[in-house]
Amino acid sequence: MTTETQPARPLLDVRSASISFKQQHGAMVHAVRSVSFAVGAGETVALVGESGSGKSSLARLVLCLTRPDSGEIHLAGERIDHLSNRELRTRRLLMQPVFQDASAAFNPRRTVMQSLEQALRCSATPPVDMRPAVEELLEQVRLFPASRLLNRFSHELSGGQRQRLGIARALAVNPRLIVADEPLSGADVSIRGQILDLLIEIQESRGIAYLFITHDMTLARAFAHRVLVMYKGEIVEQGTTEQIFAEPKNEYTKILVKAAASIDDVAA
Amino acid sequence: MAWISGGFVVLLCMVAVLAPLLLSPDAPFQISNSVLLAPSAGHWFGTDDLGRDVLLQVIWGTRISLIVGIVSALAAGIIGLVVGAISGYCGGLADAMIMRTTEIFQVMPIFVLAALIVAMAGAGETRIIAVIAGLSWPQTARVVRSEVLRIKGLGYAEAARCLGISEFRILVFEIIPNAVGPVIAVSTLTAAFAILLEAALSFFGLTSSDTISWGSTLSTGQRLLYTAWWLSVFPGTLIFLTALAFNMFGDCVREALDPRSE
Ligand SMILES: Nc1ncnc2c1ncn2[C@@H]1O[C@H](COP(=O)(O)OP(=O)(O)O)[C@@H](O)[C@H]1O
Ligand SMILES: [Mg+2]
C-alpha cells in the first residue's frame, strides 16, 4: 500500500471487491481481485491499465450494474453493494456513468430532448418546466445552439457532440461522482482536448469527483490527482500522480510510465 | 421494390376489404352452364367446371388468404414478443425452459402437424390460424430473446439503470421498441408461410368445402391442368406473388423502422 493520506470520509470507498465471470467455454476469469481504493469528493482518480485488465468490470461494480462476489462498496458513507435495485434507486443518482461508446449510449428512438428529459425526471427535484432545463444542460456542455439540437436524434450528432450529450445526461441528476469508462478513446485528438477542458470546468464549478478510466498514461498525468494502476484484475499500485510518475515502485507501473515518457518525447 | 411489394400488399388488402361490400356473398358460388370457358372479355380469368367465374373466386379467396396470413402472423408475433422478452430479460431457469421448448418446436414439421390437427379437429380458418400461430411463435421468441440480450447490455439500458429506472420500464420503453424491427421481419415471413400453408391445406382438401380460397381453386385446377390452365395459373400466381410480396415488404418495413437508416 502507498503512504499518501486517504480522504477522511471518502465519497466512494471500495473494499476488497472481487468479481469473476464464467466464460463461454466454462473457464473462470477473475476480472477484479480484491481491489481496494477510495475517491474523495471533488477528486479526479484515474484508473489505468491495459485492455483486459478489468477496468470496465471494476467500473460496473462501482456503479452496481454487477454485484461483487465478495467485498464492499460504500458510497457517501453508506454500504450499497447489497442493496436491492429499488433501495438503490435514489442512492445511485449520486454517481453517473459516461460511456466509451457514445453511439450506443442513447436510445436510438429518443431525441436529444427526450433523452435528457428522461434523465431530468429521475433527479431528486425534477424541474417543472422541462424545456428550459434541457436547454440549460446542453449549454453547460457547450452544445450550441440548444434549441436546434433538441429534436435531433443522437445518431444525427457528431461523435464529439454525442460525448458531450453523454456528459449532459450524467449531470442531469446532479451526481457527485462521474464514472467515465474511456470516454475519450472514441474521439479524435482535437475533440479530446475540448472534452477534457469541459470535464475540468465542470469539476471546478460543481465540485464533482471523477473515476476516470483510461489506458492512456499521458491523459492520466494531465488530468488526475491520483492514479490507480490495474494489472490482471488487481490494483498493483496507487498514489498521487506525482508519486506514480516520479517514483513508480511496481514493475508494471514502471513500464507504463516509461512508455508514456517515450511517447511524450516523440510528441515534443 | 418497396413500392411494388408494398403497393401489392395494399392492393390485396383493399380487394379483401372491398369484396364483401361490392359483391353479394354467393356471387362466387354462382353455378352456370358456361363451364370451363377460357379467359375472355366476359370472364377475365375464365370459368371452372361448374361454370363459376374464376376471377370472382380469386377475389373472394383473397379474404381468406390474407386473414389467415395476417392474423396468424400477428398472433405469433405477439406471443413470440412476450415470451421472448420474458426469456431474455429474466434469464435463469425460465429462460432455459423457454429455450428448450422453442427447440422442440423447431424440429416439429409444421405442415404435417397442421394437416393432422385440421384433419382430426375439422377444418375452419380459426383452427388454421391457431395452429400456425401456435406453432410458429417460437421463431419470433428466439429473435426477440437475442435482441433483448443484446440491448440490455447496451449503454442506454445501463444508463437508464443508473438513473434508477425500474427493470420493467427499461424492458418496455428502452429495449422492446428497439427489438421490434426483427420481429416484423420474422412476422412477414410467418404471414407468407401461413398463406402458403392455408393454400396447401385447401389444395389437399383439408379445409371446408364451402369456403373459397386460392388453394381450393388451385385444387380444382390441378385436376384439369391440361384442359383448363387458367384454373391453376391465376390462383397459383397469386399465391406465389403474395408470399413474395410479404417477404419483400417485411424487409422494407424493417428498414423503415430502423431509426438509424436514412
Ligand atoms: N460479462 C462478462 N462475462 C465474461 N467475461 C467477462 C465479462 N466482463 C468482463 N469479462 C472478462 O473480464 C476481463 C476484464 O475485462 P474488462 O473489465 O472489460 O477489462 P478492461 O476494461 O480493462 O479492458 C476480460 O478477460 C473479459 O473477457
Ligand atoms: Mg474496458
Coordinates of C-alpha atoms and ligand atoms in Angstrom, one line a residue:
Chain A
M1 CA 0.0 0.0 0.0
T2 CA 1.1 3.6 -0.5
T3 CA 1.7 6.1 2.2
E4 CA -0.4 9.0 0.9
T5 CA -3.2 10.1 3.0
Q6 CA -6.7 8.9 2.0
P7 CA -9.6 11.3 2.2
A8 CA -11.1 11.3 5.7
R9 CA -14.5 10.2 4.7
P10 CA -14.3 9.3 1.1
L11 CA -17.2 9.7 -1.3
L12 CA -16.6 6.3 -2.8
D13 CA -14.9 3.5 -0.8
V14 CA -14.2 0.2 -2.4
R15 CA -13.1 -2.5 0.0
S16 CA -11.5 -5.8 -1.2
A17 CA -14.0 -6.1 -4.1
S18 CA -13.8 -9.1 -6.3
I19 CA -15.7 -10.4 -9.3
S20 CA -15.2 -13.3 -11.6
F21 CA -17.0 -14.4 -14.7
K22 CA -17.7 -17.7 -16.2
Q23 CA -16.7 -17.6 -19.8
Q24 CA -18.5 -19.4 -22.6
H25 CA -16.1 -22.3 -22.6
G26 CA -16.5 -22.7 -18.9
A27 CA -13.3 -21.2 -17.6
M28 CA -13.5 -18.7 -14.8
V29 CA -11.9 -15.2 -15.3
H30 CA -11.1 -13.3 -12.1
A31 CA -11.7 -9.9 -13.7
V32 CA -11.4 -8.0 -10.4
R33 CA -9.4 -9.4 -7.5
S34 CA -9.7 -7.9 -4.0
V35 CA -9.5 -4.3 -5.1
S36 CA -9.5 -1.5 -2.5
F37 CA -9.4 2.2 -3.2
A38 CA -11.2 5.4 -2.4
V39 CA -12.3 8.5 -4.2
G40 CA -12.7 11.7 -2.3
A41 CA -15.2 14.4 -3.0
G42 CA -14.2 16.6 -5.9
E43 CA -11.2 14.4 -6.7
T44 CA -10.1 13.0 -10.0
V45 CA -8.8 9.5 -9.8
A46 CA -7.5 7.8 -13.0
L47 CA -7.8 4.1 -13.3
V48 CA -5.1 2.9 -15.8
G49 CA -4.2 -0.4 -17.2
E50 CA -4.0 -2.3 -20.4
S51 CA -7.1 -3.7 -22.2
G52 CA -8.5 -6.7 -20.4
S53 CA -7.0 -5.8 -17.0
G54 CA -10.5 -5.4 -15.5
K55 CA -11.1 -1.7 -15.6
S56 CA -14.6 -1.9 -17.1
S57 CA -15.6 -4.7 -14.8
L58 CA -14.5 -2.6 -11.8
A59 CA -16.5 0.4 -13.1
R60 CA -19.6 -1.8 -13.4
L61 CA -19.1 -2.9 -9.8
V62 CA -18.8 0.6 -8.6
L63 CA -22.0 1.5 -10.5
C64 CA -23.8 -1.5 -9.0
L65 CA -24.5 -2.8 -12.5
T66 CA -23.0 -6.1 -11.3
R67 CA -22.6 -7.1 -7.7
P68 CA -19.3 -8.2 -6.2
D69 CA -18.7 -11.8 -5.3
S70 CA -17.0 -10.5 -2.2
G71 CA -16.0 -7.2 -0.7
E72 CA -17.9 -4.0 -0.1
I73 CA -18.7 -0.8 -1.9
H74 CA -19.6 2.3 0.1
L75 CA -21.0 5.5 -1.3
A76 CA -21.2 8.7 0.7
G77 CA -20.7 6.7 3.9
E78 CA -23.3 4.0 3.1
R79 CA -22.8 0.5 2.0
I80 CA -24.6 0.0 -1.3
D81 CA -23.4 -3.3 -2.9
H82 CA -26.0 -5.4 -1.1
L83 CA -29.0 -3.1 -1.7
S84 CA -31.8 -4.1 -4.0
N85 CA -32.4 -2.1 -7.2
R86 CA -35.3 -0.4 -5.5
E87 CA -33.3 0.6 -2.5
L88 CA -30.5 1.7 -4.7
R89 CA -32.8 4.0 -6.8
T90 CA -32.1 7.3 -5.2
R91 CA -28.7 6.5 -3.9
R92 CA -27.3 5.6 -7.3
L93 CA -28.1 9.1 -8.6
L94 CA -25.0 10.2 -6.6
M95 CA -22.9 8.5 -9.3
Q96 CA -23.5 8.5 -13.0
P97 CA -21.7 6.8 -15.9
V98 CA -20.3 8.2 -19.1
F99 CA -19.6 5.5 -21.6
Q100 CA -16.9 4.9 -24.1
D101 CA -19.2 4.0 -27.0
A102 CA -21.3 7.2 -27.3
S103 CA -23.2 5.8 -30.2
A104 CA -24.8 3.1 -28.1
A105 CA -25.2 5.4 -25.1
F106 CA -28.6 6.8 -26.3
N107 CA -31.8 5.0 -27.2
P108 CA -32.0 5.5 -31.0
R109 CA -35.7 6.2 -30.7
R110 CA -35.3 9.2 -28.4
T111 CA -34.5 12.7 -29.4
V112 CA -31.9 14.7 -27.5
M113 CA -34.9 16.4 -25.7
Q114 CA -36.5 13.1 -24.8
S115 CA -33.3 11.5 -23.6
L116 CA -32.4 14.5 -21.3
E117 CA -36.0 14.8 -20.2
Q118 CA -35.9 11.2 -19.1
A119 CA -32.8 11.8 -17.0
L120 CA -34.1 15.1 -15.5
R121 CA -37.3 13.3 -14.5
C122 CA -35.2 10.9 -12.4
S123 CA -33.5 13.6 -10.4
A124 CA -34.4 14.3 -6.8
T125 CA -36.1 17.5 -7.7
P126 CA -37.4 17.2 -11.3
P127 CA -37.8 20.6 -12.9
V128 CA -41.4 21.6 -13.7
D129 CA -40.5 23.2 -16.9
M130 CA -38.5 20.7 -18.9
R131 CA -37.6 22.6 -22.0
P132 CA -35.5 25.4 -20.3
A133 CA -33.9 22.8 -18.1
V134 CA -32.9 20.7 -21.0
E135 CA -31.5 23.8 -22.9
E136 CA -29.5 24.8 -19.8
L137 CA -28.0 21.3 -19.6
L138 CA -27.0 21.5 -23.3
E139 CA -25.4 24.9 -22.7
Q140 CA -23.5 23.6 -19.8
V141 CA -21.8 21.0 -22.0
R142 CA -21.3 23.7 -24.8
L143 CA -23.8 22.2 -27.2
F144 CA -25.0 25.2 -29.2
P145 CA -27.5 26.2 -30.4
A146 CA -29.5 24.2 -27.9
S147 CA -32.9 24.9 -29.4
R148 CA -31.8 23.4 -32.8
L149 CA -30.4 20.3 -31.2
L150 CA -33.5 19.4 -29.2
N151 CA -35.3 17.5 -31.9
R152 CA -32.3 15.7 -33.3
F153 CA -31.6 12.0 -32.7
S154 CA -28.3 11.1 -31.1
H155 CA -27.2 9.4 -34.2
E156 CA -27.6 12.6 -36.1
L157 CA -24.9 14.3 -33.9
S158 CA -21.2 14.2 -34.4
G159 CA -19.0 11.9 -32.2
G160 CA -17.9 14.9 -30.1
Q161 CA -21.4 16.2 -29.7
R162 CA -22.7 12.8 -28.6
Q163 CA -20.0 12.5 -26.0
R164 CA -21.0 16.0 -24.7
L165 CA -24.6 14.8 -24.6
G166 CA -23.5 11.8 -22.5
I167 CA -21.9 14.2 -20.0
A168 CA -25.1 16.3 -20.0
R169 CA -27.2 13.3 -19.2
A170 CA -24.9 12.4 -16.3
L171 CA -25.2 16.0 -15.0
A172 CA -29.0 16.0 -15.2
V173 CA -29.3 14.3 -11.8
N174 CA -26.6 16.3 -10.0
P175 CA -24.2 13.5 -9.3
R176 CA -21.2 13.9 -7.0
L177 CA -19.2 11.2 -8.8
I178 CA -18.9 10.5 -12.5
V179 CA -17.6 7.1 -13.6
A180 CA -16.2 7.6 -17.1
D181 CA -15.0 4.5 -18.9
E182 CA -12.6 5.5 -21.6
P183 CA -14.8 8.5 -22.6
L184 CA -12.3 9.9 -25.0
S185 CA -10.9 6.8 -26.7
G186 CA -13.5 7.1 -29.5
A187 CA -13.0 10.8 -30.1
D188 CA -10.2 12.2 -32.3
V189 CA -7.4 14.3 -30.8
S190 CA -8.7 17.8 -31.3
I191 CA -12.0 16.9 -29.7
R192 CA -10.3 15.1 -26.8
G193 CA -8.7 18.3 -25.6
Q194 CA -12.1 20.1 -25.7
I195 CA -13.9 17.5 -23.8
L196 CA -11.1 17.2 -21.2
D197 CA -11.4 21.0 -20.7
L198 CA -15.1 20.7 -20.3
L199 CA -14.7 18.0 -17.6
I200 CA -12.2 20.1 -15.7
E201 CA -14.5 23.1 -16.0
I202 CA -17.5 21.1 -14.7
Q203 CA -15.4 19.9 -11.8
E204 CA -14.4 23.4 -10.9
S205 CA -18.0 24.7 -10.9
R206 CA -19.7 21.7 -9.4
G207 CA -17.1 20.0 -7.3
I208 CA -17.7 16.7 -8.9
A209 CA -15.4 13.7 -8.4
Y210 CA -14.2 11.6 -11.4
L211 CA -13.3 8.0 -11.6
F212 CA -11.6 8.3 -15.0
I213 CA -10.8 5.1 -16.7
T214 CA -8.2 5.2 -19.4
H215 CA -5.4 3.2 -20.9
D216 CA -3.6 6.4 -21.8
M217 CA -1.0 7.3 -19.1
T218 CA -0.4 10.8 -20.6
L219 CA -4.0 11.6 -20.2
A220 CA -3.9 10.4 -16.5
R221 CA -0.9 12.6 -15.9
A222 CA -2.6 15.7 -17.4
F223 CA -5.9 15.2 -15.7
A224 CA -5.8 13.1 -12.5
H225 CA -5.0 13.9 -8.9
R226 CA -4.4 10.3 -8.1
V227 CA -3.7 7.2 -10.2
L228 CA -4.7 3.6 -9.7
V229 CA -2.7 1.1 -11.8
M230 CA -4.6 -2.1 -12.6
Y231 CA -3.0 -5.2 -13.9
K232 CA -4.7 -8.6 -14.3
G233 CA -7.6 -7.7 -12.1
E234 CA -5.5 -6.2 -9.3
I235 CA -4.6 -2.7 -8.3
V236 CA -0.8 -3.1 -8.3
E237 CA 0.0 0.5 -7.3
Q238 CA -1.8 3.6 -6.3
G239 CA -0.6 7.1 -5.4
T240 CA -0.7 10.7 -6.3
T241 CA 0.0 11.5 -9.9
E242 CA 3.4 12.9 -9.0
Q243 CA 4.4 9.9 -7.0
I244 CA 3.4 7.5 -9.7
F245 CA 5.2 9.3 -12.4
A246 CA 8.3 10.4 -10.4
E247 CA 9.0 7.2 -8.5
P248 CA 6.9 4.2 -9.6
K249 CA 7.5 1.2 -7.4
N250 CA 5.8 -1.6 -9.2
E251 CA 7.5 -3.1 -12.2
Y252 CA 4.4 -2.9 -14.4
T253 CA 3.9 0.8 -13.4
K254 CA 7.5 1.5 -14.4
I255 CA 6.8 0.0 -17.8
L256 CA 3.7 2.2 -18.3
V257 CA 5.5 5.3 -17.1
K258 CA 8.4 4.7 -19.3
A259 CA 6.2 4.1 -22.3
A260 CA 4.3 7.3 -21.6
A261 CA 7.5 9.2 -21.3
S262 CA 8.8 8.0 -24.7
I263 CA 5.5 8.9 -26.3
D264 CA 5.9 12.4 -24.8
D265 CA 9.4 12.6 -26.2
V266 CA 8.2 11.8 -29.7
A267 CA 5.4 14.3 -29.4
A268 CA 7.8 17.0 -28.1
Chain B
M1 CA -39.0 -2.8 -54.7
A2 CA -40.5 -1.2 -51.5
W3 CA -43.2 0.4 -53.6
I4 CA -44.0 -2.6 -55.7
S5 CA -44.2 -5.0 -52.9
G6 CA -45.9 -2.6 -50.5
G7 CA -48.3 -1.5 -53.3
F8 CA -49.2 -5.1 -54.0
V9 CA -49.9 -5.9 -50.3
V10 CA -52.1 -2.7 -50.0
L11 CA -53.9 -3.7 -53.2
L12 CA -54.7 -7.1 -51.8
C13 CA -55.9 -5.7 -48.6
M14 CA -58.2 -3.3 -50.5
V15 CA -59.6 -6.2 -52.5
A16 CA -60.1 -8.2 -49.3
V17 CA -62.0 -5.4 -47.6
L18 CA -64.0 -4.2 -50.6
A19 CA -65.0 -7.7 -51.9
P20 CA -67.8 -8.3 -49.5
L21 CA -69.1 -4.7 -49.9
L22 CA -69.3 -4.8 -53.6
L23 CA -70.1 -8.4 -54.3
S24 CA -73.0 -10.4 -53.0
P25 CA -71.8 -13.3 -50.8
D26 CA -73.0 -16.0 -53.2
A27 CA -71.7 -14.5 -56.4
P28 CA -68.5 -16.6 -56.4
F29 CA -70.6 -19.7 -55.9
Q30 CA -73.0 -18.9 -58.8
I31 CA -73.2 -22.0 -60.9
S32 CA -73.9 -21.6 -64.7
N33 CA -73.9 -23.5 -67.9
S34 CA -70.8 -21.8 -69.2
V35 CA -68.4 -24.4 -67.9
L36 CA -64.6 -24.3 -68.4
L37 CA -64.6 -21.2 -70.6
A38 CA -61.2 -19.8 -71.3
P39 CA -60.4 -16.2 -70.2
S40 CA -62.4 -13.8 -72.3
A41 CA -63.9 -10.3 -72.0
G42 CA -66.9 -11.7 -70.2
H43 CA -64.9 -13.9 -67.8
W44 CA -61.4 -12.4 -67.5
F45 CA -60.0 -15.4 -65.6
G46 CA -62.3 -17.9 -67.3
T47 CA -64.7 -20.3 -65.6
D48 CA -64.4 -23.5 -63.7
D49 CA -66.0 -26.9 -64.2
L50 CA -69.2 -25.7 -62.5
G51 CA -69.4 -22.6 -64.6
R52 CA -68.3 -20.3 -61.7
D53 CA -66.3 -17.2 -62.5
V54 CA -62.6 -17.7 -61.6
L55 CA -62.0 -14.0 -61.1
L56 CA -64.7 -13.8 -58.5
Q57 CA -63.4 -16.8 -56.8
V58 CA -59.9 -15.4 -56.7
I59 CA -61.2 -12.1 -55.3
W60 CA -63.2 -13.9 -52.7
G61 CA -60.2 -16.1 -51.9
T62 CA -58.1 -13.1 -51.2
R63 CA -60.0 -12.6 -48.0
I64 CA -59.3 -16.0 -46.6
S65 CA -55.6 -16.0 -47.6
L66 CA -55.0 -12.5 -46.2
I67 CA -56.9 -13.1 -43.0
V68 CA -55.1 -16.3 -42.3
G69 CA -51.7 -14.8 -43.2
I70 CA -52.1 -11.6 -41.2
V71 CA -53.9 -12.8 -38.2
S72 CA -51.6 -15.8 -37.6
A73 CA -48.5 -13.6 -38.1
L74 CA -49.9 -11.1 -35.7
A75 CA -50.8 -13.7 -33.1
A76 CA -47.4 -15.4 -33.4
G77 CA -45.7 -12.1 -33.3
I78 CA -47.4 -11.0 -30.1
I79 CA -46.9 -14.4 -28.4
G80 CA -43.3 -14.5 -29.5
L81 CA -42.6 -11.0 -28.4
V82 CA -43.9 -11.5 -24.9
V83 CA -42.3 -14.9 -24.4
G84 CA -39.0 -13.9 -25.9
A85 CA -38.9 -10.7 -23.8
I86 CA -39.5 -12.7 -20.6
S87 CA -36.9 -15.2 -21.6
G88 CA -34.2 -12.7 -22.5
Y89 CA -34.9 -10.4 -19.6
C90 CA -35.4 -12.9 -16.7
G91 CA -32.7 -15.3 -17.8
G92 CA -32.1 -18.3 -15.4
L93 CA -34.5 -21.2 -15.2
A94 CA -37.4 -19.5 -17.0
D95 CA -35.1 -18.7 -19.9
A96 CA -33.7 -22.2 -20.1
M97 CA -37.1 -23.8 -20.0
I98 CA -38.5 -21.5 -22.7
M99 CA -35.5 -22.0 -24.9
R100 CA -35.7 -25.8 -24.7
T101 CA -39.4 -25.5 -25.6
T102 CA -38.7 -23.5 -28.7
E103 CA -36.1 -26.0 -29.7
I104 CA -38.7 -28.7 -29.6
F105 CA -41.0 -26.6 -31.7
Q106 CA -38.2 -26.0 -34.2
V107 CA -37.9 -29.7 -35.1
M108 CA -41.6 -30.2 -35.5
P109 CA -42.9 -30.5 -39.0
I110 CA -45.4 -27.7 -39.0
F111 CA -47.2 -28.8 -42.2
V112 CA -47.7 -32.4 -41.1
L113 CA -48.9 -31.3 -37.7
A114 CA -51.2 -28.7 -39.2
A115 CA -52.6 -31.3 -41.6
L116 CA -53.1 -33.8 -38.8
I117 CA -54.8 -31.3 -36.5
V118 CA -57.1 -30.0 -39.2
A119 CA -58.0 -33.5 -40.3
M120 CA -58.8 -34.6 -36.8
A121 CA -60.4 -31.4 -35.3
G122 CA -62.1 -30.4 -38.5
A123 CA -61.5 -27.5 -40.9
G124 CA -62.0 -23.8 -40.4
E125 CA -59.9 -20.7 -40.7
T126 CA -59.8 -20.1 -37.0
R127 CA -58.3 -23.5 -36.4
I128 CA -55.7 -23.0 -39.2
I129 CA -54.8 -19.6 -37.7
A130 CA -54.5 -21.1 -34.2
V131 CA -52.3 -24.0 -35.5
I132 CA -50.0 -21.7 -37.4
A133 CA -49.7 -19.1 -34.6
G134 CA -49.3 -21.9 -32.0
L135 CA -46.5 -23.5 -33.9
S136 CA -44.6 -20.5 -35.3
W137 CA -44.3 -18.1 -32.3
P138 CA -41.0 -19.8 -31.2
Q139 CA -39.1 -18.3 -34.1
T140 CA -40.1 -14.8 -33.0
A141 CA -39.4 -15.6 -29.4
R142 CA -35.9 -16.6 -30.2
V143 CA -35.3 -13.5 -32.3
V144 CA -36.7 -11.3 -29.5
R145 CA -34.7 -13.0 -26.9
S146 CA -31.4 -12.5 -28.6
E147 CA -32.3 -8.8 -29.3
V148 CA -33.2 -8.3 -25.6
L149 CA -29.9 -9.9 -24.5
R150 CA -28.0 -7.6 -26.9
I151 CA -29.8 -4.4 -26.0
K152 CA -29.9 -4.9 -22.2
G153 CA -26.1 -4.6 -22.2
L154 CA -26.0 -1.5 -24.3
G155 CA -25.2 1.9 -23.0
Y156 CA -28.7 3.3 -23.0
A157 CA -30.1 0.4 -21.0
E158 CA -27.2 0.7 -18.5
A159 CA -27.7 4.4 -18.3
A160 CA -31.4 4.0 -17.5
R161 CA -30.5 1.6 -14.8
C162 CA -28.0 4.1 -13.3
L163 CA -30.8 6.6 -13.3
G164 CA -32.8 4.3 -11.0
I165 CA -35.4 3.4 -13.7
S166 CA -37.1 0.1 -12.9
E167 CA -36.2 -3.0 -14.8
F168 CA -39.8 -3.4 -16.1
R169 CA -39.8 0.2 -17.5
I170 CA -36.4 -0.4 -19.1
L171 CA -37.7 -3.5 -20.8
V172 CA -40.9 -1.8 -22.0
F173 CA -39.5 1.6 -23.0
E174 CA -35.9 1.1 -23.9
I175 CA -35.5 -2.5 -25.0
I176 CA -38.7 -3.7 -26.7
P177 CA -39.1 -0.6 -29.0
N178 CA -35.7 -1.4 -30.4
A179 CA -36.4 -5.1 -30.8
V180 CA -39.5 -4.8 -33.0
G181 CA -37.7 -4.4 -36.3
P182 CA -36.6 -8.1 -36.5
V183 CA -39.9 -9.1 -35.1
I184 CA -41.7 -7.6 -38.1
A185 CA -39.3 -9.2 -40.5
V186 CA -40.0 -12.6 -39.0
S187 CA -43.7 -11.9 -38.9
T188 CA -43.9 -11.2 -42.6
L189 CA -42.2 -14.5 -43.2
T190 CA -44.8 -16.1 -40.9
A191 CA -47.6 -14.4 -42.9
A192 CA -46.1 -15.6 -46.2
F193 CA -45.7 -19.1 -44.7
A194 CA -49.3 -19.1 -43.4
I195 CA -50.7 -18.1 -46.8
L196 CA -48.8 -21.0 -48.4
L197 CA -49.9 -23.4 -45.7
E198 CA -53.5 -22.4 -46.0
A199 CA -53.3 -22.9 -49.7
A200 CA -51.6 -26.2 -49.3
L201 CA -54.2 -27.5 -46.8
S202 CA -57.1 -26.3 -49.1
F203 CA -55.3 -27.9 -52.0
F204 CA -55.3 -31.2 -50.3
G205 CA -58.9 -30.7 -49.5
L206 CA -58.3 -30.4 -45.8
T207 CA -60.4 -27.2 -45.4
S208 CA -64.1 -27.0 -45.5
S209 CA -65.6 -27.1 -49.0
D210 CA -67.9 -24.1 -48.6
T211 CA -65.1 -21.6 -48.2
I212 CA -63.3 -20.4 -51.3
S213 CA -59.6 -19.8 -51.0
W214 CA -56.8 -19.7 -53.5
G215 CA -55.8 -23.1 -52.5
S216 CA -59.2 -24.7 -53.1
T217 CA -59.4 -23.1 -56.6
L218 CA -56.0 -24.4 -57.3
S219 CA -57.0 -27.8 -56.2
T220 CA -59.9 -27.9 -58.7
G221 CA -57.4 -26.6 -61.3
Q222 CA -54.8 -29.2 -60.9
R223 CA -57.3 -32.0 -61.9
L224 CA -58.0 -30.1 -65.1
L225 CA -54.5 -28.7 -65.7
Y226 CA -54.4 -29.8 -69.3
T227 CA -57.9 -28.7 -70.2
A228 CA -58.2 -25.5 -68.2
W229 CA -54.8 -24.0 -67.4
W230 CA -56.5 -20.8 -66.1
L231 CA -57.9 -22.6 -63.1
S232 CA -54.3 -23.2 -61.9
V233 CA -52.3 -20.3 -63.3
F234 CA -54.3 -17.4 -61.7
P235 CA -54.6 -18.6 -58.1
G236 CA -51.1 -20.2 -58.3
T237 CA -49.5 -17.0 -59.5
L238 CA -51.3 -15.0 -56.8
I239 CA -50.2 -17.3 -54.0
F240 CA -46.6 -17.0 -55.3
L241 CA -46.7 -13.3 -55.7
T242 CA -48.3 -12.7 -52.4
A243 CA -45.8 -14.8 -50.4
L244 CA -43.1 -13.0 -52.3
A245 CA -44.6 -9.6 -51.7
F246 CA -44.9 -10.2 -47.9
N247 CA -41.3 -11.2 -47.7
M248 CA -40.0 -8.2 -49.5
F249 CA -42.5 -5.9 -47.8
G250 CA -41.2 -7.1 -44.4
D251 CA -37.6 -6.2 -45.3
C252 CA -38.8 -2.7 -46.3
V253 CA -40.8 -2.2 -43.1
R254 CA -37.9 -3.3 -41.0
E255 CA -35.6 -0.9 -42.7
A256 CA -38.1 1.9 -42.5
L257 CA -38.4 1.3 -38.7
D258 CA -34.7 1.4 -38.1
P259 CA -34.2 4.9 -36.8
R260 CA -30.6 4.9 -38.0
S261 CA -31.3 4.4 -41.6
E262 CA -31.9 7.5 -43.7
Ligands
LIG1 N1 -19.8 -10.2 -18.5 C1 -18.6 -10.8 -18.7 N2 -18.6 -12.2 -18.9 C2 -17.5 -12.9 -19.1 N3 -16.3 -12.3 -19.0 C3 -16.2 -11.0 -18.8 C4 -17.3 -10.2 -18.6 N4 -16.9 -8.9 -18.4 C5 -15.6 -8.9 -18.5 N5 -15.1 -10.2 -18.7 C6 -13.7 -10.6 -18.8 O1 -13.0 -9.9 -17.7 C7 -11.7 -9.5 -18.1 C8 -11.6 -8.0 -17.9 O2 -12.4 -7.3 -18.8 P1 -12.7 -5.7 -18.7 O3 -13.2 -5.4 -17.4 O4 -13.6 -5.4 -19.9 O5 -11.2 -5.1 -19.0 P2 -10.8 -3.7 -19.5 O6 -12.0 -2.7 -19.4 O7 -9.7 -3.3 -18.6 O8 -10.4 -3.8 -20.9 C9 -11.6 -9.9 -19.6 O9 -10.8 -11.0 -19.7 C10 -13.0 -10.1 -20.0 O10 -13.1 -11.1 -21.0
MG2 MG -13.0 -1.6 -20.9

